[in-house]
Short mmCIF file of C-alpha atoms in Angstrom, two decimals:
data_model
loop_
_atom_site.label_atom_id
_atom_site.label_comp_id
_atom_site.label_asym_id
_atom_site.label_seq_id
_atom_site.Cartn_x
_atom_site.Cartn_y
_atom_site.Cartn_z
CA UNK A 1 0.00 0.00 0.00
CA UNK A 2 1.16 3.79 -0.53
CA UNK A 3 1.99 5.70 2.71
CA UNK A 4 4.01 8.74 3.62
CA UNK A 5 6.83 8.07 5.98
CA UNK A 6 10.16 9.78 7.16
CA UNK A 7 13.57 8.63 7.24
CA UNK A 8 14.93 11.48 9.16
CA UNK A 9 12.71 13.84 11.99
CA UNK A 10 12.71 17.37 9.62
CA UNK A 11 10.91 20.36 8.01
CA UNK A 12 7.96 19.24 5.97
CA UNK A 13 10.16 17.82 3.07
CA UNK A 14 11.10 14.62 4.65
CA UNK A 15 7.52 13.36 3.77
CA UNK A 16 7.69 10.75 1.29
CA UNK A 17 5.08 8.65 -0.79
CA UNK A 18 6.47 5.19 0.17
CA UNK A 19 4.97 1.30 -0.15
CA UNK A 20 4.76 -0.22 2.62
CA UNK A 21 3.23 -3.63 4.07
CA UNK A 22 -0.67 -3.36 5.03
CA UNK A 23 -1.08 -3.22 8.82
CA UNK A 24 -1.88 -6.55 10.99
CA UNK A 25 -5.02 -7.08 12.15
CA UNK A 26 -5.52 -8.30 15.84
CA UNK A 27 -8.49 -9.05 17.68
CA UNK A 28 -9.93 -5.84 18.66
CA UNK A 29 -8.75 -4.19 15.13
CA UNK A 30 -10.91 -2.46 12.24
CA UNK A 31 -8.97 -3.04 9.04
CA UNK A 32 -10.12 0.30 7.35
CA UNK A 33 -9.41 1.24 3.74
CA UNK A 34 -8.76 5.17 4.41
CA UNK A 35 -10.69 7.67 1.83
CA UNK A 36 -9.79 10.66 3.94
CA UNK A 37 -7.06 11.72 6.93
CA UNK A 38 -6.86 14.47 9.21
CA UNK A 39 -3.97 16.16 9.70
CA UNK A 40 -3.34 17.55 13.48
CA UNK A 41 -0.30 19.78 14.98
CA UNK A 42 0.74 16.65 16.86
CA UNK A 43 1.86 15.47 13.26
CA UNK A 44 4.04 18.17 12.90
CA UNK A 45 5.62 17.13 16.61
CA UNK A 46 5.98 14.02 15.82
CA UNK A 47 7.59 14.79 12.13
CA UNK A 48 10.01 17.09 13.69
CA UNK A 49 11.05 14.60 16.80
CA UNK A 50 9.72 15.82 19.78
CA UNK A 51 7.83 12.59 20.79
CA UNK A 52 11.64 11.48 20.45
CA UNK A 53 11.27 8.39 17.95
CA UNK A 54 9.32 7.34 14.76
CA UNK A 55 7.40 5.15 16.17
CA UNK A 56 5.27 6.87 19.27
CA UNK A 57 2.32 5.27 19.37
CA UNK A 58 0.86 2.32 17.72
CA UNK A 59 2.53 2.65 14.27
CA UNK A 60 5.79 4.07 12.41
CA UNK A 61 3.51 5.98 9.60
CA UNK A 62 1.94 9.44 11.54
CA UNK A 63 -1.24 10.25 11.31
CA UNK A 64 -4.25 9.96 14.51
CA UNK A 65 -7.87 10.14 12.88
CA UNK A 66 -9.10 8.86 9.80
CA UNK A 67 -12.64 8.29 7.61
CA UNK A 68 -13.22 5.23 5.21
CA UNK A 69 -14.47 1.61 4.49
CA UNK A 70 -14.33 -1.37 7.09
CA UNK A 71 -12.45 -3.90 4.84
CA UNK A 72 -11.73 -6.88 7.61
CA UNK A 73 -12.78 -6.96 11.38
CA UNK A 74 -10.80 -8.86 14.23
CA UNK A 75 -12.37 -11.59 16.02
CA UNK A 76 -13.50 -9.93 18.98
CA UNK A 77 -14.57 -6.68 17.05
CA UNK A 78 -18.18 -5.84 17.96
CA UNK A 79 -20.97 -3.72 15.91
CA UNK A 80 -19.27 -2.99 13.23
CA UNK A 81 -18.75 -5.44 9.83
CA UNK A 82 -17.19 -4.99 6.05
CA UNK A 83 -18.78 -2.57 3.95
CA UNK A 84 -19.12 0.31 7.34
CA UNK A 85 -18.07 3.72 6.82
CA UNK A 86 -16.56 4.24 9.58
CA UNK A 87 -14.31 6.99 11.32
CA UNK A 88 -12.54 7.31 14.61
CA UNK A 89 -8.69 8.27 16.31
CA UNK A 90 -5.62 5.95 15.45
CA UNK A 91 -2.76 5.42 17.44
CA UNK A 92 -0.62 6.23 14.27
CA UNK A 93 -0.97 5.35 10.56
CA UNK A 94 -3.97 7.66 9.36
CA UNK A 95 -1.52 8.58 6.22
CA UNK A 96 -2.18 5.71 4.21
CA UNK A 97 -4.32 3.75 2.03
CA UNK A 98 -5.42 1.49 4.78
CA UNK A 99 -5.20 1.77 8.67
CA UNK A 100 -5.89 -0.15 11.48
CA UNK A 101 -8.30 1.32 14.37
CA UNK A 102 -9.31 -0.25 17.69
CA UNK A 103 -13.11 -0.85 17.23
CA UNK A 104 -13.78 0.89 20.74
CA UNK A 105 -12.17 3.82 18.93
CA UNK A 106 -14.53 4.13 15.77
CA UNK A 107 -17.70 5.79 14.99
CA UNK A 108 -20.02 5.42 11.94
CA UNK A 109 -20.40 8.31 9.72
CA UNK A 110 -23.21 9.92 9.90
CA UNK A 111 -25.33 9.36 6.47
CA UNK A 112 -25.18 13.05 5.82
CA UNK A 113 -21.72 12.88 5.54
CA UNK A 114 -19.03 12.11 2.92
CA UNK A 115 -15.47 11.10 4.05
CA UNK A 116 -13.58 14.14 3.77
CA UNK A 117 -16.12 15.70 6.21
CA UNK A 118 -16.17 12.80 8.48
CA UNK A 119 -12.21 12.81 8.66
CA UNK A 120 -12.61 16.41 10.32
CA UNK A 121 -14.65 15.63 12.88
CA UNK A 122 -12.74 12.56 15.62
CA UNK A 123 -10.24 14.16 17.11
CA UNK A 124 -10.91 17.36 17.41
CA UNK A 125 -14.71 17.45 18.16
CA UNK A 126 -13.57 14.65 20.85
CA UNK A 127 -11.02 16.83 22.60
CA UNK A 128 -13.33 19.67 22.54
CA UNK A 129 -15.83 17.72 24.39
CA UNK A 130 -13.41 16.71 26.82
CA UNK A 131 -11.91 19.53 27.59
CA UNK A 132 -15.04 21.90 27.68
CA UNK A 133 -18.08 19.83 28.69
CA UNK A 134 -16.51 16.36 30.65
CA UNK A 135 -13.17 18.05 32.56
CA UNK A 136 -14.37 21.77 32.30
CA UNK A 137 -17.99 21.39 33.27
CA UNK A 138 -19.47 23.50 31.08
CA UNK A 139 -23.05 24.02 31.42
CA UNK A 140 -26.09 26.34 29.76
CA UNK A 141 -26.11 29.65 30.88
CA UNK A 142 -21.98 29.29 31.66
CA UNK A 143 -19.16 31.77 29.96
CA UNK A 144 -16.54 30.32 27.91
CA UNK A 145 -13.07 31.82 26.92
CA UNK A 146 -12.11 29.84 23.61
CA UNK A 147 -8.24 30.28 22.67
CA UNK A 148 -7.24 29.94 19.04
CA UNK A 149 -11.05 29.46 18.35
CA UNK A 150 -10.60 28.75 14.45
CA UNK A 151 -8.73 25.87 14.37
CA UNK A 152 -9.63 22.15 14.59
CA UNK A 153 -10.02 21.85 18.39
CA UNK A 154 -10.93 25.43 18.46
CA UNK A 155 -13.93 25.77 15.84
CA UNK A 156 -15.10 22.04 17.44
CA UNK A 157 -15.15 24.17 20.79
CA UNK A 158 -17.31 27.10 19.53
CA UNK A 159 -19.87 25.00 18.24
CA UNK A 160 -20.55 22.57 21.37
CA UNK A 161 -20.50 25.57 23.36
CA UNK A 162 -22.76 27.20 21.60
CA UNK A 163 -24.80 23.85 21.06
CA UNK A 164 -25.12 24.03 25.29
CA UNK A 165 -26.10 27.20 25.45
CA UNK A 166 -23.24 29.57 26.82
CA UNK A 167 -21.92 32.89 26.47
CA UNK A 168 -18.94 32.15 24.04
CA UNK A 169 -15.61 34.30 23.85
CA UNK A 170 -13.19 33.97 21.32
CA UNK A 171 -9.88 34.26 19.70
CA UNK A 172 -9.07 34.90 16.54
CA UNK A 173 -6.51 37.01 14.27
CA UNK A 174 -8.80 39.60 12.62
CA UNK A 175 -9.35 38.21 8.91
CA UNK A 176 -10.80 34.45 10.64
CA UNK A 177 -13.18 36.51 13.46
CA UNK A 178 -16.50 36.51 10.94
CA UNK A 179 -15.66 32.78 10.12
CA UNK A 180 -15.40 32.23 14.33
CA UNK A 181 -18.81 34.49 14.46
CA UNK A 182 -20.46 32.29 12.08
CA UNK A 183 -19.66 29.40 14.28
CA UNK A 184 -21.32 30.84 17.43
CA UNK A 185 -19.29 33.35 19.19
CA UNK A 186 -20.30 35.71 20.68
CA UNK A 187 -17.32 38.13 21.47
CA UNK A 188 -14.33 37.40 19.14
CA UNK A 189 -10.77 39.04 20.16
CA UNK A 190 -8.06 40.01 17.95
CA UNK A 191 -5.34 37.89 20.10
CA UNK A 192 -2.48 40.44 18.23
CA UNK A 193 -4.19 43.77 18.92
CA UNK A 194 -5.92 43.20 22.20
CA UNK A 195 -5.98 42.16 25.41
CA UNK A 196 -8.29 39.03 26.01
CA UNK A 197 -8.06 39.43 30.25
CA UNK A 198 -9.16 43.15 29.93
CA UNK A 199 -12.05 42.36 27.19
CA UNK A 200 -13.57 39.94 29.40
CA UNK A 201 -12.93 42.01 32.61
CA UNK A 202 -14.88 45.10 30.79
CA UNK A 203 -17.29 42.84 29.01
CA UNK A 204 -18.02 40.94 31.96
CA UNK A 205 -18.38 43.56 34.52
CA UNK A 206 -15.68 42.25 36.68
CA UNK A 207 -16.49 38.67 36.79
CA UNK A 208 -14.72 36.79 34.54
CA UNK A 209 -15.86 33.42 32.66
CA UNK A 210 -16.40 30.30 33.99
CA UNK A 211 -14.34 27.95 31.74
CA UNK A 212 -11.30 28.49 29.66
CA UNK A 213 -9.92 26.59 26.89
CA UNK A 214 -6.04 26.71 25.93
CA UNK A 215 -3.70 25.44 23.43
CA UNK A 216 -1.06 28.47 23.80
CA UNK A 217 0.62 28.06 27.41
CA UNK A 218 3.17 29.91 29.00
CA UNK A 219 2.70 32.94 27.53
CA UNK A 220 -1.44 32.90 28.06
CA UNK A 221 -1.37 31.69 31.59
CA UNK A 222 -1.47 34.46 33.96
CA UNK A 223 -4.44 36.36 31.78
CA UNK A 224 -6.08 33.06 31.31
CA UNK A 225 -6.13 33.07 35.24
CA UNK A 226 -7.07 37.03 35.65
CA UNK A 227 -10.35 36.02 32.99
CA UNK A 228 -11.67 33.39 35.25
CA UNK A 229 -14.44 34.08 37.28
CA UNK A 230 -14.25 32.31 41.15
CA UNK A 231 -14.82 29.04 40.57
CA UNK A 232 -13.84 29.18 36.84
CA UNK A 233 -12.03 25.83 35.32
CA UNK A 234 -8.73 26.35 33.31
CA UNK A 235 -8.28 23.65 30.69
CA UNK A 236 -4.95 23.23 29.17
CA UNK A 237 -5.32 21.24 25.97
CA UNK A 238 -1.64 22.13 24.69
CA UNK A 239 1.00 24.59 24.91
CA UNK A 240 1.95 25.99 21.34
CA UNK A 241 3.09 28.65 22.72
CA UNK A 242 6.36 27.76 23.76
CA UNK A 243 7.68 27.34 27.22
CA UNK A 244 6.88 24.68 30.14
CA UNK A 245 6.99 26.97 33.32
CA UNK A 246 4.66 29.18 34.82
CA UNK A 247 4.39 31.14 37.86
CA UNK A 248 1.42 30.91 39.83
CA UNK A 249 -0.11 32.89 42.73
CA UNK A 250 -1.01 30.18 44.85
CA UNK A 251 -3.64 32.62 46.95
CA UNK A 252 -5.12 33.51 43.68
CA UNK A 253 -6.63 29.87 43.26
CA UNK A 254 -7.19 28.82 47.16
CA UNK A 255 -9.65 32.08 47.77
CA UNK A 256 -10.69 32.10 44.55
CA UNK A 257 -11.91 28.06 44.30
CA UNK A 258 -10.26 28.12 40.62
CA UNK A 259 -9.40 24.45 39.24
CA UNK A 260 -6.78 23.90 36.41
CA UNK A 261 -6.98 20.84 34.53
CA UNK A 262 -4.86 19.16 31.58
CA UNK A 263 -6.13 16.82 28.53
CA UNK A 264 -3.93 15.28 26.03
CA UNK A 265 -4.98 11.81 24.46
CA UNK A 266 -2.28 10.63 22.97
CA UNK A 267 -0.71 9.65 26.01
CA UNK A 268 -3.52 8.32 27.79
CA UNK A 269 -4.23 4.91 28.55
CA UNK A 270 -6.17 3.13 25.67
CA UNK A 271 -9.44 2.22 27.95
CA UNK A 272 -9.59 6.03 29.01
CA UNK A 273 -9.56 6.93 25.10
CA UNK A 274 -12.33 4.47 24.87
CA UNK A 275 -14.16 6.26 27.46
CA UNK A 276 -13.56 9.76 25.71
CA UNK A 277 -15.17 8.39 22.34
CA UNK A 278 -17.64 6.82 24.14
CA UNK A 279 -18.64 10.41 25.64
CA UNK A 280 -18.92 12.37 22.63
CA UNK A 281 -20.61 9.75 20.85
CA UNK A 282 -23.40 9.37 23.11
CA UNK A 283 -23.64 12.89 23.12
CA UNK A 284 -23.35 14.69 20.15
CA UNK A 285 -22.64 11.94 17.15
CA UNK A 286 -26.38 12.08 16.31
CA UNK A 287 -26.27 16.24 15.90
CA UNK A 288 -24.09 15.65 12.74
CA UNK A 289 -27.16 14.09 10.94
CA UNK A 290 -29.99 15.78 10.35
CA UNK A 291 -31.77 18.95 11.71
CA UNK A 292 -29.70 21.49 13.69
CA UNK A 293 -26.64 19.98 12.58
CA UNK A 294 -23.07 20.56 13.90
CA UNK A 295 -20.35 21.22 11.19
CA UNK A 296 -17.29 20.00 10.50
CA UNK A 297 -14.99 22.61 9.50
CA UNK A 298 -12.93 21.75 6.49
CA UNK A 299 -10.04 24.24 5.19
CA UNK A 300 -8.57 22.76 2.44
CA UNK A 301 -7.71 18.95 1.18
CA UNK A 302 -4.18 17.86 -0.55
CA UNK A 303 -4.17 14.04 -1.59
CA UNK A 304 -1.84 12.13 0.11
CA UNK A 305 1.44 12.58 -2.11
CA UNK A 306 1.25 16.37 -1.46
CA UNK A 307 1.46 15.65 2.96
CA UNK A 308 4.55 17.79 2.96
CA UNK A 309 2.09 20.86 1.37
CA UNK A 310 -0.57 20.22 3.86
CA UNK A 311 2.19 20.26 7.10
CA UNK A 312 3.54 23.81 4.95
CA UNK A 313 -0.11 24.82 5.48
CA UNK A 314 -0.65 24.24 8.93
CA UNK A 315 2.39 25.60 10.26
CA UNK A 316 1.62 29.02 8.29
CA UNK A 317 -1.59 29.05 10.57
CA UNK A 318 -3.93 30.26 7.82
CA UNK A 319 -6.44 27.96 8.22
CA UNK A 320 -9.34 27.72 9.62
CA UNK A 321 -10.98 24.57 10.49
CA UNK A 322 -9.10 21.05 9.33
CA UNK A 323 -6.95 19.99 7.18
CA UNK A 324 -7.41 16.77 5.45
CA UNK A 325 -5.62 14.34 2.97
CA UNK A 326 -7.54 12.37 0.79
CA UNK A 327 -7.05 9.11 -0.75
CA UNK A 328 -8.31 8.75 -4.47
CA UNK A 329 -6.58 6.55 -6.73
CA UNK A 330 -5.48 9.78 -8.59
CA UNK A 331 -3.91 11.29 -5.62
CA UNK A 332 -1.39 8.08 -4.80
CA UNK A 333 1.25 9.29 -7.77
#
């Protein structure tokens, strides 16, 4: 089968077309032939080395969520059979023509959908509802401060929020804010011009929001701390920012009740990924079908061959919404 791999961590041109040998099925293994892969910053970590080897996770090819056809099931697979669409989160190998996924891991695509839509939805509309709803509590009639609000995670983010019912800040460089507005915010910050801490302060009256949602870090903490109301939940979903260390007040969250709270699923045991599918399936997979449908945000597609274009891409941060590769016979040369 065609795949991209790497012989050498690097800037986006180490990607390679390659054949390689089809994956193994084992018991609990979907044998999946991909139409469509997402493409997610921890790609770009792991093409430039700082999981620290090749092979982090469950495969040597990169890659975490895919969208295609059920083309063998392992023995103890249950629910699903050949012929499914299916999509779900990989541990590894999304960029190629056929993937492997732990069964607990999929989800059927929604009928309304087609691939390249379903490929935008598992990992980041998953982390959103963890983050926001399942560790950050979120509830209707709550505040929410939504960092870097239109890309994958972030755009996923806006909508569920705005899906419960709360009062949804965002931010945005200035050309994406009516894309972010469109998605449900209500307040959308230029994170270059302005200061988020003093919007919501004067927006707010003083009190803050309840929840906050981060990918940035360092640099973000101490505002993301001053925007919280008492009793507001800090959720740190990544730290693109730069920089591992903070400095905290520690009287700042004793007399002010504040939690802080970190989420990332690639490093989490397999049974509590199972549980974080489970959640957001039982909750919102049903919402992409039909009536007052949720949207999965799709910025532009390369096929497969043209990976290192679609890493160039993310890392100019002009999108907004996913990224996906896509698997046609015409787009394996």
């Amino acid at each position: 089968m065609k795949a991209i791999t790497f012989k050498e961590f690097g800037d986006a041109d180490v990607l390679q077309l390659a054949d390689v040998p089809a994956p193994e099925v084992r018991p609990d293994d979907l044998l999946v032939r991909v139409h469509a892969a997402g493409v997610n910053r921890a790609d770009l970590t792991h093409r430039t080395g700082g999981y620290g080897r090749p092979n982090f996770g469950d495969s040597t090819i990169m890659g975490l969520e895919i969208a295609g056809e059920v083309i063998e099931t392992g023995s103890a697979v249950q629910g699903y059979k050949v012929g499914d669409r299916v999509m779900g989160v990989v541990g590894g190998g999304a960029y190629a023509e056929i993937a492997r996924i732990d069964w607990r891991m999929a989800m059927p695509i929604p009928a309304a959908l087609d691939y390249v839509h379903a490929a935008a939805i598992p990992e980041v509309f998953v982390t959103a509802h963890e983050a926001m709803l399942h560790l950050g509590g979120l509830r209707r009639g709550d505040s929410v401060l939504i960092h870097a609000a239109a890309g994958g995670v972030g755009s996923a983010a806006v909508q569920l929020a705005y899906a419960t019912g709360a009062q949804i800040f965002a931010t945005a460089e200035a050309s994406k804010h009516e894309r972010v507005v469109q998605l449900g915010a209500d307040v959308v910050i230029d994170y270059r011009t302005e200061d988020f801490a003093d919007v919501i302060k004067k927006t707010t009256n003083g009190r803050g929001v309840d929840v906050v949602i981060d990918f940035v870090g360092a640099p973000y903490f101490a505002r993301n701390v001053a925007a919280l109301a008492n009793g507001g939940r800090l959720i740190q979903v990544g730290i693109l920012g730069g920089g591992a260390q903070v400095a905290v007040e520690l009287e700042q969250i004793l007399y002010r009740h504040l939690q802080i709270k970190g989420t990332v699923m690639k490093s989490r045991a397999q049974a509590e990924k199972h549980a974080m599918v489970r959640r957001f399936r039982e909750h919102w997979l049903e919402r992409f079908d039909g009536g007052a449908r949720l949207e999965p945000v799709v910025d532009s597609t390369f096929a497969l061959a043209r990976a290192a274009d679609a890493h160039r891409r993310m890392e100019s941060a002009a999108n907004v919404g996913k990224i996906i590769l896509t698997m046609a016979a015409e787009d394996l040369v």
